[in-house]
Amino acid sequence: MKTFDHLTVIGLREWIGLPELGINQLIAKVDSGAKTSALHASDIERFERDGQPWVRFNAHAGSLHKPRKQACEAPLIDTKRIKSSNGHMQERCVIRTPMVLGDRTWLVEFTLTCRKEMRYRVLIGCRAMLDGQLVINPGVRFVQDKPQTSKLSEG
């Protein structure tokens, strides 16, 4: 049997942090069927800063039972047409921000979309898993420790 020692094992659900967006801990659903990661956002507004495209939005970092909004701004990386889980095409803004999972941090692209009807506010897609060198054990959840974003240093 082949093993992959350089890969980090994650479960179907994991705690993540998005420190540049002011989100320290949030439960994410791991979805190997999704190419791109998605973040629940509302009040999405495009604007320019120093001649560059940016986006401001409210990220929804809480749960269905404990809603919490975080006002955010980030450079607009792209817009993509994405087929949602219900089969409808929608144009979404794309941002790139550091994501913390366990003791690792790397840049991840997120599309901004309404996920209010979904149980999890964040979806981690295949591209983030490849970039982070992650492998999923579908039989477990919360393999990695909760991120400690307040203790992060540059790196």
JSON list of N, CA and C in Angstrom, two decimals, residues 18-52:
[
{"chain": "A", "resi": 18, "resn": "LEU", "atom": "N", "xyz": [-9.70, 32.50, 9.26]},
{"chain": "A", "resi": 18, "resn": "LEU", "atom": "CA", "xyz": [-9.43, 33.43, 8.16]},
{"chain": "A", "resi": 18, "resn": "LEU", "atom": "C", "xyz": [-8.99, 34.74, 8.79]},
{"chain": "A", "resi": 19, "resn": "PRO", "atom": "N", "xyz": [-7.75, 34.79, 9.29]},
{"chain": "A", "resi": 19, "resn": "PRO", "atom": "CA", "xyz": [-7.32, 35.91, 10.13]},
{"chain": "A", "resi": 19, "resn": "PRO", "atom": "C", "xyz": [-7.37, 37.28, 9.45]},
{"chain": "A", "resi": 20, "resn": "GLU", "atom": "N", "xyz": [-7.08, 37.37, 8.16]},
{"chain": "A", "resi": 20, "resn": "GLU", "atom": "CA", "xyz": [-7.12, 38.67, 7.50]},
{"chain": "A", "resi": 20, "resn": "GLU", "atom": "C", "xyz": [-8.54, 39.20, 7.34]},
{"chain": "A", "resi": 21, "resn": "LEU", "atom": "N", "xyz": [-9.52, 38.31, 7.50]},
{"chain": "A", "resi": 21, "resn": "LEU", "atom": "CA", "xyz": [-10.93, 38.72, 7.46]},
{"chain": "A", "resi": 21, "resn": "LEU", "atom": "C", "xyz": [-11.48, 38.91, 8.87]},
{"chain": "A", "resi": 22, "resn": "GLY", "atom": "N", "xyz": [-10.65, 38.69, 9.89]},
{"chain": "A", "resi": 22, "resn": "GLY", "atom": "CA", "xyz": [-11.09, 38.86, 11.27]},
{"chain": "A", "resi": 22, "resn": "GLY", "atom": "C", "xyz": [-11.89, 37.69, 11.80]},
{"chain": "A", "resi": 23, "resn": "ILE", "atom": "N", "xyz": [-11.75, 36.53, 11.17]},
{"chain": "A", "resi": 23, "resn": "ILE", "atom": "CA", "xyz": [-12.48, 35.33, 11.58]},
{"chain": "A", "resi": 23, "resn": "ILE", "atom": "C", "xyz": [-11.47, 34.35, 12.18]},
{"chain": "A", "resi": 24, "resn": "ASN", "atom": "N", "xyz": [-11.56, 34.13, 13.49]},
{"chain": "A", "resi": 24, "resn": "ASN", "atom": "CA", "xyz": [-10.59, 33.29, 14.18]},
{"chain": "A", "resi": 24, "resn": "ASN", "atom": "C", "xyz": [-10.90, 31.80, 14.08]},
{"chain": "A", "resi": 25, "resn": "GLN", "atom": "N", "xyz": [-12.16, 31.42, 14.25]},
{"chain": "A", "resi": 25, "resn": "GLN", "atom": "CA", "xyz": [-12.53, 30.01, 14.21]},
{"chain": "A", "resi": 25, "resn": "GLN", "atom": "C", "xyz": [-13.90, 29.85, 13.58]},
{"chain": "A", "resi": 26, "resn": "LEU", "atom": "N", "xyz": [-13.97, 28.92, 12.65]},
{"chain": "A", "resi": 26, "resn": "LEU", "atom": "CA", "xyz": [-15.20, 28.67, 11.89]},
{"chain": "A", "resi": 26, "resn": "LEU", "atom": "C", "xyz": [-15.17, 27.23, 11.41]},
{"chain": "A", "resi": 27, "resn": "ILE", "atom": "N", "xyz": [-16.30, 26.54, 11.50]},
{"chain": "A", "resi": 27, "resn": "ILE", "atom": "CA", "xyz": [-16.36, 25.16, 11.02]},
{"chain": "A", "resi": 27, "resn": "ILE", "atom": "C", "xyz": [-16.56, 25.18, 9.51]},
{"chain": "A", "resi": 28, "resn": "ALA", "atom": "N", "xyz": [-15.74, 24.40, 8.81]},
{"chain": "A", "resi": 28, "resn": "ALA", "atom": "CA", "xyz": [-15.83, 24.30, 7.36]},
{"chain": "A", "resi": 28, "resn": "ALA", "atom": "C", "xyz": [-16.18, 22.86, 6.97]},
{"chain": "A", "resi": 29, "resn": "LYS", "atom": "N", "xyz": [-16.95, 22.75, 5.90]},
{"chain": "A", "resi": 29, "resn": "LYS", "atom": "CA", "xyz": [-17.26, 21.46, 5.31]},
{"chain": "A", "resi": 29, "resn": "LYS", "atom": "C", "xyz": [-16.23, 21.19, 4.21]},
{"chain": "A", "resi": 30, "resn": "VAL", "atom": "N", "xyz": [-15.64, 20.02, 4.22]},
{"chain": "A", "resi": 30, "resn": "VAL", "atom": "CA", "xyz": [-14.69, 19.64, 3.19]},
{"chain": "A", "resi": 30, "resn": "VAL", "atom": "C", "xyz": [-15.48, 18.96, 2.07]},
{"chain": "A", "resi": 31, "resn": "ASP", "atom": "N", "xyz": [-15.31, 19.44, 0.84]},
{"chain": "A", "resi": 31, "resn": "ASP", "atom": "CA", "xyz": [-16.10, 18.94, -0.29]},
{"chain": "A", "resi": 31, "resn": "ASP", "atom": "C", "xyz": [-15.18, 18.67, -1.47]},
{"chain": "A", "resi": 32, "resn": "SER", "atom": "N", "xyz": [-14.81, 17.42, -1.64]},
{"chain": "A", "resi": 32, "resn": "SER", "atom": "CA", "xyz": [-13.91, 17.06, -2.74]},
{"chain": "A", "resi": 32, "resn": "SER", "atom": "C", "xyz": [-14.60, 17.16, -4.09]},
{"chain": "A", "resi": 33, "resn": "GLY", "atom": "N", "xyz": [-15.91, 17.31, -4.10]},
{"chain": "A", "resi": 33, "resn": "GLY", "atom": "CA", "xyz": [-16.65, 17.47, -5.36]},
{"chain": "A", "resi": 33, "resn": "GLY", "atom": "C", "xyz": [-16.70, 18.91, -5.84]},
{"chain": "A", "resi": 34, "resn": "ALA", "atom": "N", "xyz": [-16.27, 19.84, -5.01]},
{"chain": "A", "resi": 34, "resn": "ALA", "atom": "CA", "xyz": [-16.26, 21.26, -5.38]},
{"chain": "A", "resi": 34, "resn": "ALA", "atom": "C", "xyz": [-14.84, 21.66, -5.77]},
{"chain": "A", "resi": 35, "resn": "LYS", "atom": "N", "xyz": [-14.69, 22.32, -6.89]},
{"chain": "A", "resi": 35, "resn": "LYS", "atom": "CA", "xyz": [-13.36, 22.75, -7.33]},
{"chain": "A", "resi": 35, "resn": "LYS", "atom": "C", "xyz": [-12.88, 23.93, -6.50]},
{"chain": "A", "resi": 36, "resn": "THR", "atom": "N", "xyz": [-13.78, 24.89, -6.27]},
{"chain": "A", "resi": 36, "resn": "THR", "atom": "CA", "xyz": [-13.42, 26.14, -5.59]},
{"chain": "A", "resi": 36, "resn": "THR", "atom": "C", "xyz": [-14.03, 26.18, -4.20]},
{"chain": "A", "resi": 37, "resn": "SER", "atom": "N", "xyz": [-13.34, 26.81, -3.28]},
{"chain": "A", "resi": 37, "resn": "SER", "atom": "CA", "xyz": [-13.87, 27.01, -1.93]},
{"chain": "A", "resi": 37, "resn": "SER", "atom": "C", "xyz": [-14.89, 28.15, -1.95]},
{"chain": "A", "resi": 38, "resn": "ALA", "atom": "N", "xyz": [-15.81, 28.14, -1.01]},
{"chain": "A", "resi": 38, "resn": "ALA", "atom": "CA", "xyz": [-16.87, 29.15, -0.96]},
{"chain": "A", "resi": 38, "resn": "ALA", "atom": "C", "xyz": [-17.07, 29.64, 0.46]},
{"chain": "A", "resi": 39, "resn": "LEU", "atom": "N", "xyz": [-17.35, 30.94, 0.58]},
{"chain": "A", "resi": 39, "resn": "LEU", "atom": "CA", "xyz": [-17.57, 31.59, 1.87]},
{"chain": "A", "resi": 39, "resn": "LEU", "atom": "C", "xyz": [-18.94, 32.26, 1.84]},
{"chain": "A", "resi": 40, "resn": "HIS", "atom": "N", "xyz": [-19.72, 32.04, 2.87]},
{"chain": "A", "resi": 40, "resn": "HIS", "atom": "CA", "xyz": [-21.04, 32.68, 2.97]},
{"chain": "A", "resi": 40, "resn": "HIS", "atom": "C", "xyz": [-20.85, 34.18, 3.17]},
{"chain": "A", "resi": 41, "resn": "ALA", "atom": "N", "xyz": [-21.38, 34.96, 2.24]},
{"chain": "A", "resi": 41, "resn": "ALA", "atom": "CA", "xyz": [-21.23, 36.41, 2.29]},
{"chain": "A", "resi": 41, "resn": "ALA", "atom": "C", "xyz": [-22.52, 37.07, 1.83]},
{"chain": "A", "resi": 42, "resn": "SER", "atom": "N", "xyz": [-22.75, 38.27, 2.35]},
{"chain": "A", "resi": 42, "resn": "SER", "atom": "CA", "xyz": [-23.90, 39.07, 1.93]},
{"chain": "A", "resi": 42, "resn": "SER", "atom": "C", "xyz": [-23.45, 40.53, 1.77]},
{"chain": "A", "resi": 43, "resn": "ASP", "atom": "N", "xyz": [-24.33, 41.34, 1.24]},
{"chain": "A", "resi": 43, "resn": "ASP", "atom": "CA", "xyz": [-24.05, 42.77, 1.05]},
{"chain": "A", "resi": 43, "resn": "ASP", "atom": "C", "xyz": [-22.73, 42.98, 0.30]},
{"chain": "A", "resi": 44, "resn": "ILE", "atom": "N", "xyz": [-22.54, 42.20, -0.75]},
{"chain": "A", "resi": 44, "resn": "ILE", "atom": "CA", "xyz": [-21.30, 42.25, -1.54]},
{"chain": "A", "resi": 44, "resn": "ILE", "atom": "C", "xyz": [-21.32, 43.50, -2.41]},
{"chain": "A", "resi": 45, "resn": "GLU", "atom": "N", "xyz": [-20.26, 44.28, -2.30]},
{"chain": "A", "resi": 45, "resn": "GLU", "atom": "CA", "xyz": [-20.17, 45.55, -3.02]},
{"chain": "A", "resi": 45, "resn": "GLU", "atom": "C", "xyz": [-18.77, 45.71, -3.58]},
{"chain": "A", "resi": 46, "resn": "ARG", "atom": "N", "xyz": [-18.69, 45.90, -4.89]},
{"chain": "A", "resi": 46, "resn": "ARG", "atom": "CA", "xyz": [-17.39, 46.13, -5.53]},
{"chain": "A", "resi": 46, "resn": "ARG", "atom": "C", "xyz": [-17.04, 47.61, -5.45]},
{"chain": "A", "resi": 47, "resn": "PHE", "atom": "N", "xyz": [-15.73, 47.90, -5.31]},
{"chain": "A", "resi": 47, "resn": "PHE", "atom": "CA", "xyz": [-15.26, 49.28, -5.31]},
{"chain": "A", "resi": 47, "resn": "PHE", "atom": "C", "xyz": [-13.79, 49.28, -5.73]},
{"chain": "A", "resi": 48, "resn": "GLU", "atom": "N", "xyz": [-13.24, 50.47, -5.90]},
{"chain": "A", "resi": 48, "resn": "GLU", "atom": "CA", "xyz": [-11.83, 50.59, -6.27]},
{"chain": "A", "resi": 48, "resn": "GLU", "atom": "C", "xyz": [-11.04, 51.21, -5.13]},
{"chain": "A", "resi": 49, "resn": "ARG", "atom": "N", "xyz": [-9.83, 50.71, -4.95]},
{"chain": "A", "resi": 49, "resn": "ARG", "atom": "CA", "xyz": [-8.90, 51.28, -3.98]},
{"chain": "A", "resi": 49, "resn": "ARG", "atom": "C", "xyz": [-7.55, 51.39, -4.70]},
{"chain": "A", "resi": 50, "resn": "ASP", "atom": "N", "xyz": [-7.02, 52.61, -4.78]},
{"chain": "A", "resi": 50, "resn": "ASP", "atom": "CA", "xyz": [-5.76, 52.85, -5.48]},
{"chain": "A", "resi": 50, "resn": "ASP", "atom": "C", "xyz": [-5.77, 52.30, -6.90]},
{"chain": "A", "resi": 51, "resn": "GLY", "atom": "N", "xyz": [-6.92, 52.43, -7.55]},
{"chain": "A", "resi": 51, "resn": "GLY", "atom": "CA", "xyz": [-7.06, 51.99, -8.94]},
{"chain": "A", "resi": 51, "resn": "GLY", "atom": "C", "xyz": [-7.21, 50.50, -9.13]},
{"chain": "A", "resi": 52, "resn": "GLN", "atom": "N", "xyz": [-7.32, 49.74, -8.04]},
{"chain": "A", "resi": 52, "resn": "GLN", "atom": "CA", "xyz": [-7.45, 48.28, -8.11]},
{"chain": "A", "resi": 52, "resn": "GLN", "atom": "C", "xyz": [-8.85, 47.86, -7.65]}
]
